[in-house]
Amino acid sequence: MSVHLVKTLRINSKIFLYVNYLLFKIPFLLDSQVLFPKKVAGEVKRHFTDGDVIIAMNSIIEMLPAVQLRKELDAKIISVVHGISPMELSSYTNSSHLYWQRLENKMLLQADAIVANGYDTQSYLASHGIESIVVPNGVDTKKFGQP
């Protein structure tokens, strides 16, 4: 397994946040829906071999390149959902919650498997007609056990 950094507009976070604020969140939308998926798809294609599985750790932004690659590489996709992404993205971008919800549903329906990090997330997904399995976040009980 290998990990590769994909540089996007958000690589310098302080400058990006300032410019993003000044330009009404348009840079984030451009980066998350056009540039990031294109760069990730290119990076994955260079390293993909038959039988590999694409694991998208976000139900929307990382699923965009995964779905694109599925068509080109005949790949299996596992999506990991960590909460309610449409709510987070609509508040961050001042855009429609319904837009992000529809996009999430469209992306997740194309995954071969969906992992929820908790039963609350699984319930949220089920309320949108999406089946998932729960794999809770791991906790180091020795480090974070009772005092």
CSV table of N, CA and C in Angstrom, one decimal:
chain,number,residue,atom,x,y,z
A,1,MET,N,0.8,-1.2,0.0
A,1,MET,CA,0.0,0.0,0.0
A,1,MET,C,0.9,1.2,0.0
A,2,SER,N,0.5,2.2,-0.8
A,2,SER,CA,1.3,3.5,-0.8
A,2,SER,C,0.3,4.7,-0.6
A,3,VAL,N,0.9,5.7,-0.1
A,3,VAL,CA,0.1,7.0,0.1
A,3,VAL,C,0.8,8.1,-0.6
A,4,HIS,N,0.0,8.9,-1.4
A,4,HIS,CA,0.6,10.0,-2.2
A,4,HIS,C,-0.2,11.2,-1.9
A,5,LEU,N,0.6,12.3,-1.6
A,5,LEU,CA,0.0,13.6,-1.4
A,5,LEU,C,-0.5,14.2,-2.7
A,6,VAL,N,-1.7,14.7,-2.8
A,6,VAL,CA,-2.2,15.3,-4.0
A,6,VAL,C,-2.4,16.8,-3.7
A,7,LYS,N,-1.6,17.6,-4.4
A,7,LYS,CA,-1.6,19.0,-4.2
A,7,LYS,C,-2.8,19.7,-4.9
A,8,THR,N,-3.5,20.5,-4.1
A,8,THR,CA,-4.7,21.2,-4.7
A,8,THR,C,-4.6,22.7,-4.3
A,9,LEU,N,-5.7,23.4,-4.5
A,9,LEU,CA,-5.7,24.8,-4.1
A,9,LEU,C,-5.5,25.0,-2.6
A,10,ARG,N,-6.0,24.0,-1.9
A,10,ARG,CA,-6.0,24.1,-0.4
A,10,ARG,C,-4.6,23.8,0.2
A,11,ILE,N,-3.6,23.7,-0.6
A,11,ILE,CA,-2.3,23.2,0.0
A,11,ILE,C,-1.7,24.3,1.0
A,12,ASN,N,-2.0,25.6,0.8
A,12,ASN,CA,-1.6,26.6,1.8
A,12,ASN,C,-2.9,27.1,2.4
A,13,SER,N,-3.2,26.5,3.5
A,13,SER,CA,-4.5,26.6,4.1
A,13,SER,C,-4.8,28.1,4.5
A,14,LYS,N,-3.9,28.8,5.1
A,14,LYS,CA,-4.2,30.2,5.6
A,14,LYS,C,-4.6,31.1,4.4
A,15,ILE,N,-3.8,31.0,3.4
A,15,ILE,CA,-4.0,31.9,2.2
A,15,ILE,C,-5.3,31.4,1.5
A,16,PHE,N,-5.5,30.1,1.4
A,16,PHE,CA,-6.7,29.6,0.8
A,16,PHE,C,-8.0,30.0,1.5
A,17,LEU,N,-7.9,29.9,2.8
A,17,LEU,CA,-9.1,30.3,3.6
A,17,LEU,C,-9.5,31.8,3.4
A,18,TYR,N,-8.4,32.6,3.4
A,18,TYR,CA,-8.7,34.1,3.2
A,18,TYR,C,-9.2,34.3,1.8
A,19,VAL,N,-8.6,33.8,0.8
A,19,VAL,CA,-9.1,34.0,-0.6
A,19,VAL,C,-10.5,33.4,-0.8
A,20,ASN,N,-10.7,32.2,-0.2
A,20,ASN,CA,-12.0,31.6,-0.3
A,20,ASN,C,-13.1,32.4,0.3
A,21,TYR,N,-12.8,33.0,1.5
A,21,TYR,CA,-13.8,33.9,2.1
A,21,TYR,C,-14.1,35.1,1.3
A,22,LEU,N,-13.0,35.7,0.7
A,22,LEU,CA,-13.2,36.9,-0.2
A,22,LEU,C,-14.0,36.6,-1.4
A,23,LEU,N,-13.9,35.4,-2.0
A,23,LEU,CA,-14.5,35.1,-3.2
A,23,LEU,C,-15.8,34.2,-3.0
A,24,PHE,N,-16.4,34.4,-1.9
A,24,PHE,CA,-17.7,33.7,-1.6
A,24,PHE,C,-17.7,32.2,-1.7
A,25,LYS,N,-16.6,31.6,-1.3
A,25,LYS,CA,-16.4,30.1,-1.3
A,25,LYS,C,-16.3,29.4,-2.6
A,26,ILE,N,-16.2,30.2,-3.7
A,26,ILE,CA,-16.0,29.7,-5.0
A,26,ILE,C,-14.7,28.8,-5.2
A,27,PRO,N,-13.6,29.3,-4.6
A,27,PRO,CA,-12.4,28.5,-4.7
A,27,PRO,C,-12.6,27.1,-4.1
A,28,PHE,N,-13.3,26.9,-3.0
A,28,PHE,CA,-13.5,25.6,-2.4
A,28,PHE,C,-14.3,24.8,-3.3
A,29,LEU,N,-15.4,25.3,-3.9
A,29,LEU,CA,-16.2,24.5,-4.8
A,29,LEU,C,-15.5,24.1,-6.0
A,30,LEU,N,-14.7,25.0,-6.6
A,30,LEU,CA,-13.8,24.7,-7.8
A,30,LEU,C,-12.8,23.6,-7.4
A,31,ASP,N,-12.2,23.7,-6.3
A,31,ASP,CA,-11.2,22.7,-5.9
A,31,ASP,C,-11.8,21.4,-5.6
A,32,SER,N,-12.9,21.4,-4.8
A,32,SER,CA,-13.4,20.1,-4.3
A,32,SER,C,-14.2,19.3,-5.4
A,33,GLN,N,-14.7,20.0,-6.4
A,33,GLN,CA,-15.5,19.3,-7.4
A,33,GLN,C,-14.9,19.2,-8.8
A,34,VAL,N,-13.8,19.9,-9.0
A,34,VAL,CA,-13.2,19.9,-10.3
A,34,VAL,C,-11.7,19.5,-10.2
A,35,LEU,N,-10.9,20.3,-9.5
A,35,LEU,CA,-9.5,20.1,-9.5
A,35,LEU,C,-9.1,18.9,-8.7
A,36,PHE,N,-9.6,18.7,-7.4
A,36,PHE,CA,-9.2,17.6,-6.6
A,36,PHE,C,-9.6,16.3,-7.2
A,37,PRO,N,-10.8,16.1,-7.7
A,37,PRO,CA,-11.2,14.8,-8.3
A,37,PRO,C,-10.3,14.5,-9.5
A,38,LYS,N,-10.0,15.5,-10.3
A,38,LYS,CA,-9.1,15.3,-11.5
A,38,LYS,C,-7.7,14.8,-11.1
A,39,LYS,N,-7.1,15.5,-10.1
A,39,LYS,CA,-5.8,15.2,-9.7
A,39,LYS,C,-5.7,13.8,-9.0
A,40,VAL,N,-6.7,13.5,-8.2
A,40,VAL,CA,-6.7,12.2,-7.5
A,40,VAL,C,-6.9,11.1,-8.5
A,41,ALA,N,-7.8,11.3,-9.5
A,41,ALA,CA,-8.0,10.3,-10.5
A,41,ALA,C,-6.7,10.0,-11.3
A,42,GLY,N,-6.0,11.0,-11.6
A,42,GLY,CA,-4.7,10.9,-12.3
A,42,GLY,C,-3.7,10.1,-11.5
A,43,GLU,N,-3.6,10.5,-10.2
A,43,GLU,CA,-2.6,9.8,-9.3
A,43,GLU,C,-3.0,8.4,-9.1
A,44,VAL,N,-4.3,8.0,-8.9
A,44,VAL,CA,-4.7,6.7,-8.7
A,44,VAL,C,-4.4,5.8,-9.9
A,45,LYS,N,-4.7,6.4,-11.1
A,45,LYS,CA,-4.5,5.6,-12.3
A,45,LYS,C,-3.1,5.2,-12.5
A,46,ARG,N,-2.1,6.1,-12.1
A,46,ARG,CA,-0.7,5.8,-12.3
A,46,ARG,C,-0.3,4.6,-11.4
A,47,HIS,N,-1.0,4.4,-10.3
A,47,HIS,CA,-0.6,3.3,-9.3
A,47,HIS,C,-1.5,2.2,-9.2
A,48,PHE,N,-2.6,2.2,-9.9
A,48,PHE,CA,-3.7,1.2,-9.8
A,48,PHE,C,-3.3,-0.1,-10.6
A,49,THR,N,-3.5,-1.2,-9.9
A,49,THR,CA,-3.3,-2.5,-10.6
A,49,THR,C,-4.6,-3.3,-10.5
A,50,ASP,N,-4.8,-4.3,-11.4
A,50,ASP,CA,-6.0,-5.1,-11.4
A,50,ASP,C,-6.2,-5.7,-10.0
A,51,GLY,N,-7.4,-5.7,-9.5
A,51,GLY,CA,-7.8,-6.2,-8.2
A,51,GLY,C,-7.7,-5.2,-7.1
A,52,ASP,N,-7.1,-4.1,-7.3
A,52,ASP,CA,-7.1,-3.0,-6.3
A,52,ASP,C,-8.5,-2.6,-6.0
A,53,VAL,N,-8.7,-2.1,-4.7
A,53,VAL,CA,-10.0,-1.6,-4.3
A,53,VAL,C,-9.7,-0.1,-4.0
A,54,ILE,N,-10.6,0.8,-4.4
A,54,ILE,CA,-10.5,2.2,-4.0
A,54,ILE,C,-11.3,2.4,-2.8
A,55,ILE,N,-10.7,3.0,-1.7
A,55,ILE,CA,-11.4,3.3,-0.5
A,55,ILE,C,-11.5,4.8,-0.4
A,56,ALA,N,-12.7,5.3,-0.4
A,56,ALA,CA,-12.9,6.8,-0.4
A,56,ALA,C,-13.3,7.1,1.1
A,57,MET,N,-12.5,7.9,1.7
A,57,MET,CA,-12.7,8.2,3.2
A,57,MET,C,-13.6,9.4,3.4
A,58,ASN,N,-14.4,9.8,2.3
A,58,ASN,CA,-15.4,10.8,2.4
A,58,ASN,C,-16.5,10.5,1.5
A,59,SER,N,-17.7,10.7,1.9
A,59,SER,CA,-18.8,10.3,1.1
A,59,SER,C,-19.1,11.1,-0.2
A,60,ILE,N,-18.5,12.3,-0.2
A,60,ILE,CA,-18.8,13.2,-1.4
A,60,ILE,C,-17.5,13.5,-2.1
A,61,ILE,N,-16.6,14.3,-1.5
A,61,ILE,CA,-15.4,14.8,-2.2
A,61,ILE,C,-14.5,13.7,-2.7
A,62,GLU,N,-14.3,12.7,-1.9
A,62,GLU,CA,-13.4,11.6,-2.3
A,62,GLU,C,-14.1,10.6,-3.2
A,63,MET,N,-15.4,10.6,-3.1
A,63,MET,CA,-16.2,9.6,-3.9
A,63,MET,C,-16.2,10.1,-5.4
A,64,LEU,N,-16.1,11.4,-5.6
A,64,LEU,CA,-16.2,11.9,-7.0
A,64,LEU,C,-15.1,11.3,-7.9
A,65,PRO,N,-13.8,11.3,-7.5
A,65,PRO,CA,-12.8,10.6,-8.3
A,65,PRO,C,-13.0,9.1,-8.3
A,66,ALA,N,-13.4,8.6,-7.2
A,66,ALA,CA,-13.6,7.1,-7.2
A,66,ALA,C,-14.6,6.6,-8.2
A,67,VAL,N,-15.7,7.3,-8.3
A,67,VAL,CA,-16.8,7.0,-9.3
A,67,VAL,C,-16.3,7.2,-10.7
A,68,GLN,N,-15.5,8.2,-10.9
A,68,GLN,CA,-15.0,8.4,-12.3
A,68,GLN,C,-14.0,7.3,-12.6
A,69,LEU,N,-13.2,6.9,-11.7
A,69,LEU,CA,-12.2,5.8,-11.9
A,69,LEU,C,-12.9,4.4,-12.0
A,70,ARG,N,-14.0,4.2,-11.4
A,70,ARG,CA,-14.7,3.0,-11.5
A,70,ARG,C,-15.0,2.6,-12.9
A,71,LYS,N,-15.5,3.7,-13.6
A,71,LYS,CA,-15.8,3.5,-15.0
A,71,LYS,C,-14.6,3.1,-15.9
A,72,GLU,N,-13.5,3.7,-15.6
A,72,GLU,CA,-12.3,3.5,-16.4
A,72,GLU,C,-11.5,2.3,-16.0
A,73,LEU,N,-11.5,1.9,-14.7
A,73,LEU,CA,-10.6,0.8,-14.3
A,73,LEU,C,-11.4,-0.4,-13.8
A,74,ASP,N,-12.7,-0.4,-13.9
A,74,ASP,CA,-13.5,-1.5,-13.4
A,74,ASP,C,-13.1,-1.9,-12.0
A,75,ALA,N,-13.0,-0.8,-11.1
A,75,ALA,CA,-12.6,-1.0,-9.7
A,75,ALA,C,-13.8,-1.1,-8.8
A,76,LYS,N,-13.5,-1.8,-7.7
A,76,LYS,CA,-14.5,-1.9,-6.6
A,76,LYS,C,-14.3,-0.6,-5.7
A,77,ILE,N,-15.3,-0.1,-5.1
A,77,ILE,CA,-15.3,1.1,-4.3
A,77,ILE,C,-15.9,0.8,-2.9
A,78,ILE,N,-15.1,1.2,-1.9
A,78,ILE,CA,-15.6,1.2,-0.5
A,78,ILE,C,-15.6,2.6,0.0
A,79,SER,N,-16.8,3.1,0.4
A,79,SER,CA,-16.9,4.5,1.0
A,79,SER,C,-17.0,4.4,2.5
A,80,VAL,N,-16.2,5.3,3.1
A,80,VAL,CA,-16.3,5.4,4.6
A,80,VAL,C,-17.0,6.7,4.9
A,81,VAL,N,-18.1,6.6,5.7
A,81,VAL,CA,-18.8,7.8,6.1
A,81,VAL,C,-18.6,8.1,7.6
A,82,HIS,N,-18.2,9.3,7.8
A,82,HIS,CA,-17.9,9.8,9.2
A,82,HIS,C,-18.9,10.7,9.8
A,83,GLY,N,-20.0,10.9,9.3
A,83,GLY,CA,-21.0,11.8,9.8
A,83,GLY,C,-21.9,12.3,8.6
A,84,ILE,N,-22.4,13.5,8.8
A,84,ILE,CA,-23.3,14.1,7.9
A,84,ILE,C,-22.6,15.1,7.0
A,85,SER,N,-22.0,14.7,6.0
A,85,SER,CA,-21.2,15.5,5.1
A,85,SER,C,-22.0,16.6,4.4
A,86,PRO,N,-23.2,16.4,4.0
A,86,PRO,CA,-24.0,17.4,3.3
A,86,PRO,C,-24.3,18.6,4.2
A,87,MET,N,-24.5,18.4,5.5
A,87,MET,CA,-24.7,19.4,6.5
A,87,MET,C,-23.5,20.3,6.7
A,88,GLU,N,-22.3,19.6,6.8
A,88,GLU,CA,-21.1,20.3,7.0
A,88,GLU,C,-20.7,21.1,5.8
A,89,LEU,N,-20.8,20.5,4.6
A,89,LEU,CA,-20.5,21.2,3.3
A,89,LEU,C,-21.4,22.4,3.0
A,90,SER,N,-22.7,22.2,3.3
A,90,SER,CA,-23.6,23.3,3.0
A,90,SER,C,-23.4,24.5,4.0
A,91,SER,N,-23.0,24.2,5.2
A,91,SER,CA,-22.7,25.3,6.1
A,91,SER,C,-21.4,26.0,5.8
A,92,TYR,N,-20.4,25.2,5.3
A,92,TYR,CA,-19.1,25.7,5.0
A,92,TYR,C,-19.1,26.6,3.7
A,93,THR,N,-19.9,26.1,2.7
A,93,THR,CA,-19.9,26.8,1.4
A,93,THR,C,-21.1,27.7,1.2
A,94,ASN,N,-22.0,27.9,2.2
A,94,ASN,CA,-23.2,28.7,2.0
A,94,ASN,C,-24.0,28.2,0.8
A,95,SER,N,-24.0,26.9,0.5
A,95,SER,CA,-24.7,26.4,-0.6
A,95,SER,C,-25.8,25.5,-0.1
A,96,SER,N,-26.6,25.0,-1.0
A,96,SER,CA,-27.8,24.2,-0.7
A,96,SER,C,-27.5,22.9,-0.1
A,97,HIS,N,-28.1,22.6,1.1
A,97,HIS,CA,-28.0,21.3,1.7
A,97,HIS,C,-28.5,20.2,0.8
A,98,LEU,N,-29.6,20.6,0.1
A,98,LEU,CA,-30.3,19.6,-0.8
A,98,LEU,C,-29.3,19.2,-1.9
A,99,TYR,N,-28.6,20.2,-2.4
A,99,TYR,CA,-27.6,19.9,-3.5
A,99,TYR,C,-26.6,18.8,-3.0
A,100,TRP,N,-26.0,19.1,-1.8
A,100,TRP,CA,-25.0,18.2,-1.3
A,100,TRP,C,-25.6,16.8,-0.9
A,101,GLN,N,-26.8,16.8,-0.4
A,101,GLN,CA,-27.5,15.6,-0.1
A,101,GLN,C,-27.7,14.7,-1.3
A,102,ARG,N,-28.2,15.3,-2.4
A,102,ARG,CA,-28.4,14.6,-3.6
A,102,ARG,C,-27.1,14.0,-4.2
A,103,LEU,N,-26.0,14.9,-4.1
A,103,LEU,CA,-24.7,14.4,-4.6
A,103,LEU,C,-24.2,13.3,-3.8
A,104,GLU,N,-24.4,13.3,-2.4
A,104,GLU,CA,-23.9,12.2,-1.6
A,104,GLU,C,-24.7,10.9,-1.9
A,105,ASN,N,-26.0,11.0,-2.0
A,105,ASN,CA,-26.8,9.9,-2.4
A,105,ASN,C,-26.3,9.3,-3.7
A,106,LYS,N,-26.1,10.1,-4.7
A,106,LYS,CA,-25.7,9.6,-6.0
A,106,LYS,C,-24.4,8.9,-5.9
A,107,MET,N,-23.4,9.5,-5.2
A,107,MET,CA,-22.1,8.9,-5.0
A,107,MET,C,-22.2,7.6,-4.3
A,108,LEU,N,-22.9,7.5,-3.1
A,108,LEU,CA,-22.9,6.4,-2.3
A,108,LEU,C,-23.6,5.2,-2.9
A,109,LEU,N,-24.6,5.5,-3.8
A,109,LEU,CA,-25.3,4.4,-4.5
A,109,LEU,C,-24.4,3.7,-5.5
A,110,GLN,N,-23.3,4.3,-5.8
A,110,GLN,CA,-22.3,3.6,-6.7
A,110,GLN,C,-21.2,2.9,-6.0
A,111,ALA,N,-21.2,2.9,-4.7
A,111,ALA,CA,-20.2,2.2,-3.9
A,111,ALA,C,-20.6,0.7,-3.8
A,112,ASP,N,-19.6,-0.2,-3.8
A,112,ASP,CA,-19.8,-1.6,-3.5
A,112,ASP,C,-20.1,-1.9,-2.1
A,113,ALA,N,-19.5,-1.1,-1.2
A,113,ALA,CA,-19.7,-1.3,0.2
A,113,ALA,C,-19.6,0.1,0.9
A,114,ILE,N,-20.4,0.3,1.9
A,114,ILE,CA,-20.4,1.5,2.7
A,114,ILE,C,-20.1,1.2,4.2
A,115,VAL,N,-19.1,1.9,4.7
A,115,VAL,CA,-18.8,1.7,6.1
A,115,VAL,C,-19.2,3.0,6.9
A,116,ALA,N,-20.0,2.8,7.9
A,116,ALA,CA,-20.3,3.9,8.8
A,116,ALA,C,-19.5,3.8,10.1
A,117,ASN,N,-19.1,4.9,10.6
A,117,ASN,CA,-18.2,4.9,11.8
A,117,ASN,C,-19.0,4.8,13.1
A,118,GLY,N,-20.3,4.8,13.0
A,118,GLY,CA,-21.1,4.7,14.3
A,118,GLY,C,-22.5,4.3,13.9
A,119,TYR,N,-23.3,4.0,14.9
A,119,TYR,CA,-24.7,3.6,14.7
A,119,TYR,C,-25.6,4.8,14.3
A,120,ASP,N,-25.2,6.0,14.8
A,120,ASP,CA,-25.9,7.2,14.4
A,120,ASP,C,-25.7,7.5,13.0
A,121,THR,N,-24.5,7.3,12.5
A,121,THR,CA,-24.2,7.5,11.0
A,121,THR,C,-24.9,6.5,10.2
A,122,GLN,N,-25.0,5.2,10.7
A,122,GLN,CA,-25.7,4.2,10.0
A,122,GLN,C,-27.2,4.5,9.9
A,123,SER,N,-27.8,5.1,11.0
A,123,SER,CA,-29.2,5.5,11.0
A,123,SER,C,-29.4,6.6,10.0
A,124,TYR,N,-28.5,7.6,10.0
A,124,TYR,CA,-28.6,8.7,9.0
A,124,TYR,C,-28.6,8.2,7.6
A,125,LEU,N,-27.7,7.3,7.3
A,125,LEU,CA,-27.7,6.7,5.9
A,125,LEU,C,-28.9,5.9,5.6
A,126,ALA,N,-29.4,5.1,6.5
A,126,ALA,CA,-30.6,4.3,6.3
A,126,ALA,C,-31.8,5.3,6.1
A,127,SER,N,-31.8,6.4,6.7
A,127,SER,CA,-33.0,7.4,6.5
A,127,SER,C,-33.0,7.9,5.0
A,128,HIS,N,-31.8,7.7,4.3
A,128,HIS,CA,-31.7,8.1,2.9
A,128,HIS,C,-31.7,6.9,2.0
A,129,GLY,N,-32.1,5.7,2.5
A,129,GLY,CA,-32.2,4.5,1.7
A,129,GLY,C,-30.8,3.9,1.4
A,130,ILE,N,-29.8,4.1,2.2
A,130,ILE,CA,-28.5,3.6,1.9
A,130,ILE,C,-28.1,2.6,3.0
A,131,GLU,N,-27.8,1.4,2.6
A,131,GLU,CA,-27.3,0.4,3.6
A,131,GLU,C,-25.8,0.5,3.9
A,132,SER,N,-25.5,0.2,5.1
A,132,SER,CA,-24.1,0.3,5.5
A,132,SER,C,-23.8,-0.7,6.6
A,133,ILE,N,-22.5,-0.9,6.8
A,133,ILE,CA,-22.1,-1.7,8.0
A,133,ILE,C,-21.3,-0.7,8.9
A,134,VAL,N,-21.4,-1.0,10.2
A,134,VAL,CA,-20.7,-0.2,11.2
A,134,VAL,C,-19.4,-0.8,11.6
A,135,VAL,N,-18.4,0.0,11.5
A,135,VAL,CA,-17.0,-0.3,12.0
A,135,VAL,C,-16.7,0.9,12.9
A,136,PRO,N,-16.8,0.8,14.2
A,136,PRO,CA,-16.6,1.9,15.1
A,136,PRO,C,-15.1,2.4,15.0
A,137,ASN,N,-14.9,3.7,15.3
A,137,ASN,CA,-13.6,4.2,15.4
A,137,ASN,C,-12.8,3.5,16.5
A,138,GLY,N,-11.6,3.2,16.3
A,138,GLY,CA,-10.8,2.5,17.3
A,138,GLY,C,-10.3,3.4,18.4
A,139,VAL,N,-10.2,2.9,19.6
A,139,VAL,CA,-9.7,3.7,20.7
A,139,VAL,C,-8.7,2.9,21.5
A,140,ASP,N,-7.6,3.5,21.8
A,140,ASP,CA,-6.5,2.9,22.6
A,140,ASP,C,-7.0,2.9,24.0
A,141,THR,N,-7.5,1.8,24.5
A,141,THR,CA,-8.1,1.8,25.9
A,141,THR,C,-7.0,1.9,26.9
A,142,LYS,N,-5.7,1.6,26.6
A,142,LYS,CA,-4.7,1.8,27.6
A,142,LYS,C,-4.4,3.3,27.8
A,143,LYS,N,-4.4,4.0,26.7
A,143,LYS,CA,-4.1,5.4,26.8
A,143,LYS,C,-5.3,6.2,27.2
A,144,PHE,N,-6.5,5.9,26.8
A,144,PHE,CA,-7.7,6.6,27.1
A,144,PHE,C,-8.7,5.9,28.0
A,145,GLY,N,-8.2,5.0,28.8
A,145,GLY,CA,-9.0,4.3,29.8
A,145,GLY,C,-9.3,5.1,31.0
A,146,GLN,N,-10.0,4.5,31.9
A,146,GLN,CA,-10.4,5.2,33.2
A,146,GLN,C,-9.1,5.6,33.9
A,147,PRO,N,-9.1,6.8,34.6
A,147,PRO,CA,-8.0,7.3,35.3
A,147,PRO,C,-7.7,6.5,36.5
